[in-house]
mmCIF file of C-alpha atoms and ligand atoms in Angstrom:
data_model
loop_
_atom_site.group_PDB
_atom_site.id
_atom_site.type_symbol
_atom_site.label_atom_id
_atom_site.label_comp_id
_atom_site.label_asym_id
_atom_site.label_seq_id
_atom_site.Cartn_x
_atom_site.Cartn_y
_atom_site.Cartn_z
ATOM 1 C CA MET U 1 -14.322 -28.288 0.069
ATOM 2 C CA LYS U 2 -15.244 -25.325 -1.045
ATOM 3 C CA ILE U 3 -14.863 -22.317 0.650
ATOM 4 C CA LEU U 4 -15.001 -18.418 0.178
ATOM 5 C CA VAL U 5 -13.244 -15.843 2.507
ATOM 6 C CA ALA U 6 -15.262 -12.851 2.304
ATOM 7 C CA ASN U 7 -14.152 -9.549 2.509
ATOM 8 C CA LEU U 8 -16.136 -6.871 4.055
ATOM 9 C CA GLY U 9 -16.649 -3.532 3.864
ATOM 10 C CA SER U 10 -19.847 -1.461 5.222
ATOM 11 C CA THR U 11 -22.317 -1.544 1.504
ATOM 12 C CA SER U 12 -19.691 -4.198 0.441
ATOM 13 C CA PHE U 13 -18.606 -7.558 -0.125
ATOM 14 C CA LYS U 14 -16.076 -8.789 -1.980
ATOM 15 C CA TYR U 15 -14.930 -12.659 -2.024
ATOM 16 C CA ARG U 16 -12.400 -15.676 -3.327
ATOM 17 C CA LEU U 17 -13.917 -18.829 -3.801
ATOM 18 C CA PHE U 18 -11.295 -21.478 -2.956
ATOM 19 C CA GLU U 19 -11.010 -25.404 -3.882
ATOM 20 C CA MET U 20 -9.291 -26.608 -0.555
ATOM 21 C CA THR U 21 -7.988 -30.549 -2.324
ATOM 22 C CA ASN U 22 -5.635 -28.262 -5.030
ATOM 23 C CA GLU U 23 -6.147 -24.633 -3.109
ATOM 24 C CA GLN U 24 -7.258 -23.009 -6.455
ATOM 25 C CA VAL U 25 -9.601 -20.136 -6.302
ATOM 26 C CA LEU U 26 -11.977 -21.219 -8.325
ATOM 27 C CA ALA U 27 -13.816 -17.612 -8.602
ATOM 28 C CA ARG U 28 -13.201 -14.013 -7.346
ATOM 29 C CA GLY U 29 -16.442 -11.295 -7.059
ATOM 30 C CA GLY U 30 -18.360 -9.735 -4.614
ATOM 31 C CA VAL U 31 -21.181 -6.252 -4.824
ATOM 32 C CA GLU U 32 -20.247 -2.825 -4.292
ATOM 33 C CA ARG U 33 -22.796 -0.614 -3.503
ATOM 34 C CA ILE U 34 -25.173 -2.542 -0.939
ATOM 35 C CA GLY U 35 -28.301 -0.648 -0.213
ATOM 36 C CA SER U 36 -28.531 1.284 -3.002
ATOM 37 C CA VAL U 37 -31.381 0.467 -5.583
ATOM 38 C CA GLU U 38 -28.407 -0.393 -8.190
ATOM 39 C CA SER U 39 -25.921 -2.121 -6.758
ATOM 40 C CA ARG U 40 -23.558 -3.319 -8.931
ATOM 41 C CA ALA U 41 -22.085 -7.526 -8.684
ATOM 42 C CA PHE U 42 -19.815 -8.730 -10.673
ATOM 43 C CA VAL U 43 -17.891 -11.721 -11.179
ATOM 44 C CA GLU U 44 -14.255 -13.117 -12.944
ATOM 45 C CA SER U 45 -14.196 -17.152 -12.894
ATOM 46 C CA ALA U 46 -12.041 -18.943 -15.623
ATOM 47 C CA GLY U 47 -10.293 -15.353 -16.952
ATOM 48 C CA VAL U 48 -13.807 -14.140 -17.758
ATOM 49 C CA ARG U 49 -15.114 -11.455 -15.284
ATOM 50 C CA GLU U 50 -19.260 -9.912 -15.997
ATOM 51 C CA GLU U 51 -20.453 -7.053 -14.016
ATOM 52 C CA LEU U 52 -24.056 -6.032 -14.494
ATOM 53 C CA THR U 53 -26.101 -3.999 -12.496
ATOM 54 C CA VAL U 54 -28.929 -5.312 -9.163
ATOM 55 C CA GLN U 55 -30.152 -4.807 -5.955
ATOM 56 C CA ALA U 56 -29.418 -6.281 -3.094
ATOM 57 C CA LYS U 57 -30.408 -4.101 -0.433
ATOM 58 C CA ASP U 58 -28.706 -5.787 2.462
ATOM 59 C CA HIS U 59 -25.359 -8.793 3.045
ATOM 60 C CA ALA U 60 -27.966 -11.664 2.388
ATOM 61 C CA VAL U 61 -28.923 -11.211 -0.429
ATOM 62 C CA ALA U 62 -25.711 -9.444 -2.219
ATOM 63 C CA VAL U 63 -24.729 -13.539 -0.480
ATOM 64 C CA ARG U 64 -27.028 -15.443 -2.171
ATOM 65 C CA LEU U 65 -26.955 -13.663 -5.384
ATOM 66 C CA CYS U 66 -23.242 -14.187 -5.620
ATOM 67 C CA LEU U 67 -24.354 -18.311 -4.937
ATOM 68 C CA ALA U 68 -26.691 -17.992 -7.409
ATOM 69 C CA GLN U 69 -23.859 -16.975 -10.201
ATOM 70 C CA LEU U 70 -21.318 -19.055 -8.962
ATOM 71 C CA ALA U 71 -24.161 -21.914 -9.644
ATOM 72 C CA ASP U 72 -24.528 -20.783 -13.204
ATOM 73 C CA PRO U 73 -23.909 -23.501 -15.007
ATOM 74 C CA LYS U 74 -22.460 -21.296 -17.677
ATOM 75 C CA ARG U 75 -19.642 -20.600 -14.974
ATOM 76 C CA ALA U 76 -20.077 -24.106 -12.825
ATOM 77 C CA CYS U 77 -17.595 -23.209 -10.140
ATOM 78 C CA LEU U 78 -20.580 -24.267 -7.312
ATOM 79 C CA ARG U 79 -23.640 -27.822 -8.528
ATOM 80 C CA ASP U 80 -25.432 -25.505 -7.150
ATOM 81 C CA PRO U 81 -25.060 -22.946 -2.949
ATOM 82 C CA SER U 82 -25.421 -26.066 -0.459
ATOM 83 C CA GLU U 83 -22.271 -27.110 -2.367
ATOM 84 C CA LEU U 84 -20.196 -24.796 0.309
ATOM 85 C CA ALA U 85 -18.933 -25.899 2.781
ATOM 86 C CA ALA U 86 -17.692 -22.283 4.817
ATOM 87 C CA ILE U 87 -18.129 -18.817 3.873
ATOM 88 C CA GLY U 88 -14.797 -17.503 6.764
ATOM 89 C CA PHE U 89 -13.885 -14.671 7.616
ATOM 90 C CA LYS U 90 -10.597 -12.567 8.559
ATOM 91 C CA ALA U 91 -12.089 -11.044 11.671
ATOM 92 C CA VAL U 92 -10.081 -8.756 13.798
ATOM 93 C CA HIS U 93 -11.351 -8.611 17.263
ATOM 94 C CA ALA U 94 -13.241 -9.867 19.589
ATOM 95 C CA LYS U 95 -10.869 -10.228 23.024
ATOM 96 C CA ASP U 96 -10.365 -13.632 24.428
ATOM 97 C CA VAL U 97 -12.296 -15.218 21.865
ATOM 98 C CA THR U 98 -9.621 -16.009 19.489
ATOM 99 C CA GLY U 99 -8.187 -18.099 17.002
ATOM 100 C CA VAL U 100 -11.052 -19.706 14.604
ATOM 101 C CA GLN U 101 -14.165 -19.576 15.351
ATOM 102 C CA ARG U 102 -18.098 -21.353 14.044
ATOM 103 C CA VAL U 103 -20.273 -17.764 14.300
ATOM 104 C CA ASP U 104 -22.444 -18.000 17.235
ATOM 105 C CA GLU U 105 -24.683 -16.295 19.386
ATOM 106 C CA ARG U 106 -21.397 -16.278 21.753
ATOM 107 C CA VAL U 107 -18.622 -14.802 19.271
ATOM 108 C CA LEU U 108 -20.897 -11.873 18.113
ATOM 109 C CA GLN U 109 -21.194 -10.984 21.684
ATOM 110 C CA ALA U 110 -17.529 -11.134 22.479
ATOM 111 C CA MET U 111 -17.443 -8.976 18.622
ATOM 112 C CA GLU U 112 -20.015 -6.521 20.011
ATOM 113 C CA GLU U 113 -18.320 -5.930 23.430
ATOM 114 C CA TYR U 114 -14.861 -4.176 22.027
ATOM 115 C CA ALA U 115 -17.235 -2.643 18.474
ATOM 116 C CA ASP U 116 -16.018 0.668 19.895
ATOM 117 C CA VAL U 117 -12.356 -0.772 20.435
ATOM 118 C CA ALA U 118 -11.758 -2.346 16.768
ATOM 119 C CA PRO U 119 -14.977 0.860 15.151
ATOM 120 C CA ALA U 120 -13.936 0.413 11.478
ATOM 121 C CA HIS U 121 -13.866 -2.951 11.323
ATOM 122 C CA ASN U 122 -16.300 -4.564 13.783
ATOM 123 C CA PRO U 123 -19.800 -3.389 12.842
ATOM 124 C CA PRO U 124 -20.048 -4.298 9.635
ATOM 125 C CA TYR U 125 -18.519 -7.791 10.202
ATOM 126 C CA ILE U 126 -21.341 -8.140 13.242
ATOM 127 C CA ALA U 127 -23.693 -6.193 11.657
ATOM 128 C CA ALA U 128 -23.423 -8.619 7.797
ATOM 129 C CA MET U 129 -22.557 -11.896 9.797
ATOM 130 C CA ARG U 130 -25.892 -12.526 12.127
ATOM 131 C CA LEU U 131 -27.732 -11.543 8.987
ATOM 132 C CA LEU U 132 -26.618 -14.177 7.166
ATOM 133 C CA ASN U 133 -26.508 -16.066 9.846
ATOM 134 C CA GLN U 134 -30.138 -15.206 10.342
ATOM 135 C CA GLN U 135 -31.170 -15.452 6.433
ATOM 136 C CA LEU U 136 -28.702 -18.685 4.961
ATOM 137 C CA PRO U 137 -28.695 -20.680 8.097
ATOM 138 C CA GLN U 138 -27.102 -23.726 6.370
ATOM 139 C CA ILE U 139 -24.480 -21.775 5.471
ATOM 140 C CA PRO U 140 -21.543 -22.103 8.362
ATOM 141 C CA LEU U 141 -20.277 -19.185 9.443
ATOM 142 C CA VAL U 142 -16.592 -19.532 10.179
ATOM 143 C CA ALA U 143 -14.518 -16.029 11.847
ATOM 144 C CA ALA U 144 -10.319 -16.569 11.988
ATOM 145 C CA PHE U 145 -9.352 -13.410 14.001
ATOM 146 C CA GLU U 146 -6.658 -11.651 12.806
ATOM 147 C CA THR U 147 -5.507 -12.165 16.808
ATOM 148 C CA GLY U 148 -5.621 -15.853 16.624
ATOM 149 C CA PHE U 149 -1.324 -15.498 14.942
ATOM 150 C CA HIS U 150 -0.428 -13.523 18.159
ATOM 151 C CA GLU U 151 -1.371 -15.561 21.579
ATOM 152 C CA THR U 152 2.689 -16.857 21.206
ATOM 153 C CA ILE U 153 3.511 -13.270 22.105
ATOM 154 C CA PRO U 154 5.580 -13.383 25.708
ATOM 155 C CA ASP U 155 3.769 -11.340 28.573
ATOM 156 C CA ALA U 156 6.430 -9.237 28.202
ATOM 157 C CA HIS U 157 5.654 -8.091 25.543
ATOM 158 C CA ARG U 158 1.660 -8.236 25.393
ATOM 159 C CA TYR U 159 1.096 -6.776 29.189
ATOM 160 C CA TYR U 160 0.668 -2.599 29.064
ATOM 161 C CA ALA U 161 2.417 -1.634 32.466
ATOM 162 C CA VAL U 162 -1.124 -0.678 33.838
ATOM 163 C CA PRO U 163 -2.924 -2.019 37.216
ATOM 164 C CA LEU U 164 -2.121 -5.632 36.555
ATOM 165 C CA GLU U 165 -6.780 -6.615 36.968
ATOM 166 C CA TRP U 166 -7.185 -3.820 33.359
ATOM 167 C CA ALA U 167 -4.680 -6.600 31.928
ATOM 168 C CA GLU U 168 -6.956 -9.841 33.974
ATOM 169 C CA GLN U 169 -10.715 -8.174 33.650
ATOM 170 C CA HIS U 170 -11.088 -5.946 30.867
ATOM 171 C CA GLY U 171 -8.392 -6.701 28.246
ATOM 172 C CA ILE U 172 -6.262 -4.679 28.542
ATOM 173 C CA LYS U 173 -2.945 -5.803 26.790
ATOM 174 C CA ARG U 174 -1.375 -6.472 22.979
ATOM 175 C CA TRP U 175 -4.075 -8.888 21.663
ATOM 176 C CA GLY U 176 -2.038 -8.184 18.242
ATOM 177 C CA PHE U 177 -3.372 -8.245 14.360
ATOM 178 C CA HIS U 178 -3.123 -8.668 10.387
ATOM 179 C CA GLY U 179 -2.472 -11.887 12.117
ATOM 180 C CA ALA U 180 -3.733 -13.913 8.956
ATOM 181 C CA SER U 181 -1.074 -11.487 6.890
ATOM 182 C CA HIS U 182 2.089 -12.263 9.079
ATOM 183 C CA ARG U 183 0.549 -16.065 9.733
ATOM 184 C CA TYR U 184 1.064 -16.069 5.810
ATOM 185 C CA ILE U 185 4.841 -14.040 5.827
ATOM 186 C CA ALA U 186 5.674 -16.627 8.757
ATOM 187 C CA GLY U 187 5.093 -20.429 6.494
ATOM 188 C CA ARG U 188 5.932 -18.942 2.930
ATOM 189 C CA ALA U 189 9.210 -17.111 4.120
ATOM 190 C CA SER U 190 10.575 -20.224 5.761
ATOM 191 C CA GLU U 191 9.984 -22.555 3.014
ATOM 192 C CA LEU U 192 11.403 -20.315 0.607
ATOM 193 C CA LEU U 193 14.585 -19.605 3.155
ATOM 194 C CA ARG U 194 14.122 -23.334 3.431
ATOM 195 C CA LYS U 195 14.698 -22.338 7.497
ATOM 196 C CA PRO U 196 12.139 -24.068 9.508
ATOM 197 C CA ASP U 197 13.481 -21.869 12.722
ATOM 198 C CA ALA U 198 14.011 -18.847 10.923
ATOM 199 C CA LYS U 199 13.658 -15.063 12.567
ATOM 200 C CA ILE U 200 12.476 -13.219 10.098
ATOM 201 C CA ILE U 201 10.729 -9.578 10.506
ATOM 202 C CA SER U 202 7.465 -9.789 8.354
ATOM 203 C CA CYS U 203 6.520 -5.489 7.622
ATOM 204 C CA HIS U 204 2.541 -5.124 6.377
ATOM 205 C CA LEU U 205 2.315 -1.491 5.216
ATOM 206 C CA GLY U 206 -0.552 -0.681 3.410
ATOM 207 C CA GLY U 207 -4.104 0.854 4.207
ATOM 208 C CA SER U 208 -2.767 -0.572 7.868
ATOM 209 C CA SER U 209 0.885 -1.961 8.853
ATOM 210 C CA SER U 210 2.196 -3.143 11.693
ATOM 211 C CA LEU U 211 5.096 -5.109 11.437
ATOM 212 C CA CYS U 212 5.412 -8.428 13.381
ATOM 213 C CA ALA U 213 8.803 -10.360 14.631
ATOM 214 C CA ILE U 214 8.678 -14.261 14.245
ATOM 215 C CA GLN U 215 10.564 -16.637 14.912
ATOM 216 C CA ALA U 216 10.275 -20.523 14.451
ATOM 217 C CA GLY U 217 7.095 -19.360 12.778
ATOM 218 C CA LYS U 218 5.369 -18.034 15.639
ATOM 219 C CA SER U 219 4.507 -13.579 16.560
ATOM 220 C CA VAL U 220 6.855 -12.775 19.027
ATOM 221 C CA ALA U 221 5.652 -9.252 19.204
ATOM 222 C CA ASN U 222 2.980 -7.597 16.554
ATOM 223 C CA SER U 223 3.164 -3.657 16.918
ATOM 224 C CA LEU U 224 -0.548 -3.737 16.624
ATOM 225 C CA GLY U 225 -1.879 -3.844 20.430
ATOM 226 C CA MET U 226 -4.765 -3.308 22.363
ATOM 227 C CA SER U 227 -6.691 -1.733 19.066
ATOM 228 C CA PRO U 228 -5.956 -1.798 15.006
ATOM 229 C CA GLN U 229 -5.375 1.943 15.798
ATOM 230 C CA THR U 230 -2.374 1.083 17.849
ATOM 231 C CA GLY U 231 1.138 0.961 16.112
ATOM 232 C CA LEU U 232 2.313 2.201 12.597
ATOM 233 C CA PRO U 233 0.834 5.579 11.159
ATOM 234 C CA HIS U 234 -2.460 3.989 9.604
ATOM 235 C CA ASN U 235 -4.022 5.850 6.389
ATOM 236 C CA ASN U 236 -6.122 7.628 8.630
ATOM 237 C CA ARG U 237 -5.812 5.493 11.532
ATOM 238 C CA VAL U 238 -3.654 7.413 14.504
ATOM 239 C CA GLY U 239 -0.663 4.242 15.349
ATOM 240 C CA ASP U 240 1.253 5.570 18.595
ATOM 241 C CA PHE U 241 0.038 8.266 21.222
ATOM 242 C CA ASP U 242 0.052 9.621 24.521
ATOM 243 C CA VAL U 243 -2.804 8.898 25.973
ATOM 244 C CA PHE U 244 -2.263 11.772 27.913
ATOM 245 C CA ALA U 245 -2.855 14.240 24.626
ATOM 246 C CA LEU U 246 -5.966 14.115 25.398
ATOM 247 C CA PRO U 247 -6.732 16.345 28.294
ATOM 248 C CA ALA U 248 -5.077 18.956 26.094
ATOM 249 C CA LEU U 249 -7.365 17.959 23.569
ATOM 250 C CA LEU U 250 -10.717 18.556 25.423
ATOM 251 C CA ARG U 251 -9.250 21.289 26.868
ATOM 252 C CA GLY U 252 -8.282 22.883 23.396
ATOM 253 C CA THR U 253 -10.314 22.049 21.032
ATOM 254 C CA GLY U 254 -14.584 21.756 23.305
ATOM 255 C CA LYS U 255 -14.485 19.139 20.755
ATOM 256 C CA SER U 256 -16.476 15.210 22.891
ATOM 257 C CA LEU U 257 -14.311 12.757 23.896
ATOM 258 C CA GLU U 258 -16.480 10.479 20.993
ATOM 259 C CA GLN U 259 -15.790 13.554 18.498
ATOM 260 C CA LEU U 260 -11.973 13.354 19.325
ATOM 261 C CA LEU U 261 -11.775 9.904 18.682
ATOM 262 C CA ASP U 262 -13.190 9.980 15.858
ATOM 263 C CA ASP U 263 -10.726 12.698 14.504
ATOM 264 C CA LEU U 264 -8.050 9.751 15.927
ATOM 265 C CA ALA U 265 -9.124 6.319 14.194
ATOM 266 C CA ASN U 266 -10.353 8.420 10.550
ATOM 267 C CA ARG U 267 -8.920 11.558 10.719
ATOM 268 C CA SER U 268 -5.588 11.042 11.778
ATOM 269 C CA GLY U 269 -2.302 8.769 10.061
ATOM 270 C CA LEU U 270 -0.160 9.507 6.899
ATOM 271 C CA GLN U 271 -3.659 12.042 5.426
ATOM 272 C CA GLY U 272 -3.786 13.694 9.326
ATOM 273 C CA LEU U 273 -0.615 14.602 8.018
ATOM 274 C CA SER U 274 -0.428 15.269 4.929
ATOM 275 C CA GLY U 275 -3.968 15.490 3.831
ATOM 276 C CA PHE U 276 -3.972 12.541 1.497
ATOM 277 C CA ASN U 277 -4.973 8.633 2.281
ATOM 278 C CA ASP U 278 -2.811 6.763 -0.207
ATOM 279 C CA LEU U 279 0.634 5.825 0.297
ATOM 280 C CA ARG U 280 0.440 7.241 -3.179
ATOM 281 C CA ASP U 281 -0.789 10.523 -3.313
ATOM 282 C CA ILE U 282 1.647 11.099 -0.251
ATOM 283 C CA GLU U 283 4.396 9.917 -3.071
ATOM 284 C CA ALA U 284 3.997 12.296 -6.053
ATOM 285 C CA ALA U 285 3.322 15.064 -3.381
ATOM 286 C CA ALA U 286 6.477 14.920 -1.791
ATOM 287 C CA ALA U 287 8.027 14.980 -5.179
ATOM 288 C CA LYS U 288 6.289 18.343 -5.779
ATOM 289 C CA GLY U 289 8.436 18.756 -2.934
ATOM 290 C CA GLU U 290 5.274 19.512 -0.187
ATOM 291 C CA PRO U 291 6.285 19.765 2.726
ATOM 292 C CA ARG U 292 3.159 18.066 4.617
ATOM 293 C CA ALA U 293 3.372 15.194 2.178
ATOM 294 C CA GLU U 294 7.238 14.807 2.687
ATOM 295 C CA LEU U 295 6.583 15.148 7.321
ATOM 296 C CA ALA U 296 4.223 12.712 6.264
ATOM 297 C CA LEU U 297 6.402 9.950 5.055
ATOM 298 C CA SER U 298 9.357 10.758 7.033
ATOM 299 C CA VAL U 299 6.832 10.022 10.231
ATOM 300 C CA PHE U 300 6.403 7.057 8.488
ATOM 301 C CA VAL U 301 9.767 5.627 8.011
ATOM 302 C CA GLY U 302 11.030 7.015 10.879
ATOM 303 C CA ALA U 303 8.253 4.668 12.915
ATOM 304 C CA VAL U 304 8.805 1.679 11.132
ATOM 305 C CA ARG U 305 13.014 1.793 12.093
ATOM 306 C CA HIS U 306 11.398 2.110 15.069
ATOM 307 C CA TYR U 307 10.358 -1.667 15.495
ATOM 308 C CA LEU U 308 12.397 -2.078 13.397
ATOM 309 C CA GLY U 309 15.310 -1.602 15.667
ATOM 310 C CA ALA U 310 13.425 -3.071 18.658
ATOM 311 C CA TYR U 311 12.526 -5.873 17.295
ATOM 312 C CA LEU U 312 16.439 -6.861 15.190
ATOM 313 C CA VAL U 313 16.946 -6.248 19.208
ATOM 314 C CA ILE U 314 14.533 -8.601 20.526
ATOM 315 C CA LEU U 315 14.832 -11.790 17.910
ATOM 316 C CA GLY U 316 18.730 -10.909 18.453
ATOM 317 C CA GLY U 317 18.869 -10.661 14.749
ATOM 318 C CA ALA U 318 17.059 -11.578 11.406
ATOM 319 C CA ASP U 319 17.239 -14.221 8.691
ATOM 320 C CA ALA U 320 15.782 -12.152 6.898
ATOM 321 C CA ILE U 321 12.869 -9.341 6.303
ATOM 322 C CA VAL U 322 9.189 -9.130 4.329
ATOM 323 C CA PHE U 323 7.770 -6.283 2.867
ATOM 324 C CA THR U 324 4.229 -6.923 2.236
ATOM 325 C CA GLY U 325 0.789 -5.054 1.785
ATOM 326 C CA GLY U 326 -0.412 -2.771 -1.383
ATOM 327 C CA ILE U 327 3.235 0.331 -0.072
ATOM 328 C CA GLY U 328 5.463 -2.500 1.141
ATOM 329 C CA GLU U 329 5.199 -4.595 -2.234
ATOM 330 C CA ASN U 330 4.593 -1.766 -4.184
ATOM 331 C CA SER U 331 6.546 1.422 -2.823
ATOM 332 C CA VAL U 332 9.924 0.726 -4.187
ATOM 333 C CA ARG U 333 10.889 4.791 -2.207
ATOM 334 C CA MET U 334 9.623 3.532 0.889
ATOM 335 C CA ARG U 335 11.790 0.094 1.019
ATOM 336 C CA GLU U 336 14.417 2.511 0.367
ATOM 337 C CA SER U 337 14.245 4.845 2.549
ATOM 338 C CA ILE U 338 13.527 2.017 5.751
ATOM 339 C CA CYS U 339 17.224 0.025 5.031
ATOM 340 C CA GLN U 340 18.607 2.844 4.458
ATOM 341 C CA ASN U 341 22.453 3.210 6.836
ATOM 342 C CA LEU U 342 22.188 -0.183 8.665
ATOM 343 C CA GLU U 343 24.793 -2.178 7.305
ATOM 344 C CA TRP U 344 26.381 -2.154 10.945
ATOM 345 C CA PHE U 345 22.968 -4.953 11.348
ATOM 346 C CA GLY U 346 23.729 -6.835 8.690
ATOM 347 C CA ILE U 347 21.292 -5.275 6.103
ATOM 348 C CA GLN U 348 21.483 -3.741 3.198
ATOM 349 C CA LEU U 349 19.913 -3.553 0.224
ATOM 350 C CA ASP U 350 20.429 -3.053 -3.987
ATOM 351 C CA SER U 351 19.553 -0.407 -4.864
ATOM 352 C CA VAL U 352 18.497 -2.096 -8.575
ATOM 353 C CA ARG U 353 17.278 -4.935 -7.638
ATOM 354 C CA ASN U 354 15.191 -2.659 -5.461
ATOM 355 C CA ALA U 355 13.620 -0.234 -8.064
ATOM 356 C CA VAL U 356 12.923 -2.992 -11.108
ATOM 357 C CA ALA U 357 11.313 -5.626 -8.463
ATOM 358 C CA LYS U 358 8.372 -7.212 -9.434
ATOM 359 C CA GLY U 359 6.127 -10.112 -7.401
ATOM 360 C CA GLU U 360 8.430 -12.299 -4.781
ATOM 361 C CA SER U 361 11.716 -11.898 -5.503
ATOM 362 C CA THR U 362 14.891 -10.301 -3.324
ATOM 363 C CA ILE U 363 15.515 -7.350 -2.883
ATOM 364 C CA HIS U 364 19.400 -7.264 -0.682
ATOM 365 C CA SER U 365 22.626 -6.827 -2.208
ATOM 366 C CA GLU U 366 25.479 -9.496 -2.529
ATOM 367 C CA ASN U 367 26.990 -8.204 0.996
ATOM 368 C CA SER U 368 23.390 -8.261 2.814
ATOM 369 C CA ARG U 369 23.278 -10.339 5.801
ATOM 370 C CA VAL U 370 20.264 -10.255 6.304
ATOM 371 C CA GLN U 371 17.942 -11.418 3.106
ATOM 372 C CA LEU U 372 15.839 -8.699 1.871
ATOM 373 C CA TRP U 373 12.464 -10.224 0.849
ATOM 374 C CA ILE U 374 8.645 -8.732 -1.147
ATOM 375 C CA MET U 375 5.857 -11.491 -0.436
ATOM 376 C CA PRO U 376 3.085 -10.681 -2.262
ATOM 377 C CA THR U 377 0.317 -11.254 1.037
ATOM 378 C CA ASN U 378 -2.024 -14.132 0.857
ATOM 379 C CA GLU U 379 -4.506 -13.232 3.739
ATOM 380 C CA GLU U 380 -6.943 -15.587 2.017
ATOM 381 C CA LEU U 381 -5.794 -18.446 1.559
ATOM 382 C CA ILE U 382 -5.433 -18.489 5.474
ATOM 383 C CA VAL U 383 -9.331 -17.699 5.907
ATOM 384 C CA ALA U 384 -9.839 -20.334 4.169
ATOM 385 C CA ARG U 385 -7.072 -23.257 5.430
ATOM 386 C CA GLN U 386 -7.783 -22.317 9.324
ATOM 387 C CA ALA U 387 -12.306 -22.888 8.547
ATOM 388 C CA LYS U 388 -10.754 -25.924 6.565
ATOM 389 C CA SER U 389 -9.394 -27.460 9.375
ATOM 390 C CA LEU U 390 -11.855 -26.170 12.000
ATOM 391 C CA LEU U 391 -14.535 -27.808 9.931
ATOM 392 C CA GLU U 392 -13.128 -31.257 9.797
ATOM 393 C CA ARG U 393 -12.182 -31.114 13.382
ATOM 394 C CA LYS U 394 -16.031 -30.676 14.512
HETATM 395 P P1 ADP Q 1 -5.526 -2.290 2.741
HETATM 396 O O1 ADP Q 1 -4.628 -2.848 4.693
HETATM 397 O O2 ADP Q 1 -6.819 -1.493 2.844
HETATM 398 O O3 ADP Q 1 -5.613 -4.426 2.133
HETATM 399 P P2 ADP Q 1 -3.633 -2.140 0.908
HETATM 400 O O4 ADP Q 1 -2.684 -3.500 1.996
HETATM 401 O O5 ADP Q 1 -4.077 -2.715 -0.577
HETATM 402 O O6 ADP Q 1 -4.455 -1.980 1.983
HETATM 403 O O7 ADP Q 1 -2.374 -0.939 0.908
HETATM 404 C C1 ADP Q 1 -3.461 0.406 0.080
HETATM 405 C C2 ADP Q 1 -2.798 1.091 -0.213
HETATM 406 O O8 ADP Q 1 -1.683 0.432 -0.251
HETATM 407 C C3 ADP Q 1 -2.314 2.203 -0.571
HETATM 408 O O9 ADP Q 1 -3.401 3.160 0.248
HETATM 409 C C4 ADP Q 1 -1.817 2.731 -1.284
HETATM 410 O O10 ADP Q 1 -1.809 4.136 -0.137
HETATM 411 C C5 ADP Q 1 -0.627 2.398 -1.555
HETATM 412 N N1 ADP Q 1 -0.369 1.114 -2.400
HETATM 413 C C6 ADP Q 1 -0.389 1.082 -3.629
HETATM 414 N N2 ADP Q 1 0.718 0.898 -4.640
HETATM 415 C C7 ADP Q 1 1.386 0.983 -4.882
HETATM 416 C C8 ADP Q 1 2.985 2.088 -4.871
HETATM 417 N N3 ADP Q 1 2.276 1.734 -6.671
HETATM 418 N N4 ADP Q 1 2.614 2.804 -5.131
HETATM 419 C C9 ADP Q 1 3.292 3.368 -3.750
HETATM 420 N N5 ADP Q 1 2.482 2.996 -2.809
HETATM 421 C C10 ADP Q 1 1.161 2.049 -3.206
#
């Protein structure tokens, strides 16, 4: 069974093609600058990369083009485009429509209802999914929702203290996100620790970031809440924020509520504090003594440690803390700062190991009771597995 896992942006489409009998990636590729006169398509299979300029006016044209490239006899990743069993999507938010779903009108309408709750994520997915359903109706589309892994979060960590009917009628509760990544880490960590009931704190730190407390493979808390804007500061999204700051901001700035929400979703987080979007630039600026950069790093580290402490209490300790995502996997400085002075909790980082670690590896010292790991996540594999299980159920 061959499944294509798609990653969509408003003007981009990237994919990995999986052969599910052995879970191998047969090819990866995509199209960038969709909608412009000169879109760029690239495809990489069996170690060979090819790039070409194409005309892809929309996502449906881009997908057709990619399928034709994959079926090209010189590549032969697909016998023909109809061999594709499904396109899987890491979809973000559709309220109580969660888990893994065939993309139909009911699912699209539920995503639409929350388009303004997940403004960076839902709109491009809805637009592309609708177009693909219309133009390539022979290919099943499957959405694996980020909220699905968090269905096991108990009420104590799910409910906000608001009028109860808001939760029931409007879905105002902590849904949790980054489900594909935390699900992968839950499975991989319990395999590596050889402990199915392990207590794991998964730290997905990247363009957007969250911590997840995992017990026996199940999510029991996630720092992302009602929307993917909450919890830790993200690259340009705010993280936790007091809504009663809004009246003061409305008065003080003269901006509308929509403009302020746009600032919180696009010009806040690490970028709002430091002026830079990418952690590498922030670390470089901090190394030159730039105070705003230092402030952004310390706020980020403070927020990670805040949730780390909370999750150690929720789980009653941890067998392992796992770092993943672009920052978690690559930033020596962030891992070092997050783990500082936690000896009392049995957490001791080995600075030398931390500095040289690459890929899946341990970074704790001999005396650490809690194991510290770097694990590259694999969200696409989780989406492919979920899509496969849905197709086999039907
Ligand atoms: P996304 O959440 O968008 O999938 P990633 O998980 O790929 O993003 O993380 C992207 C972020 O990882 C970048 O914004 C950058 O800040 C950070 N990053 C990547 N490589 C490094 C590195 N070597 N050192 C520090 N930060 C890094």
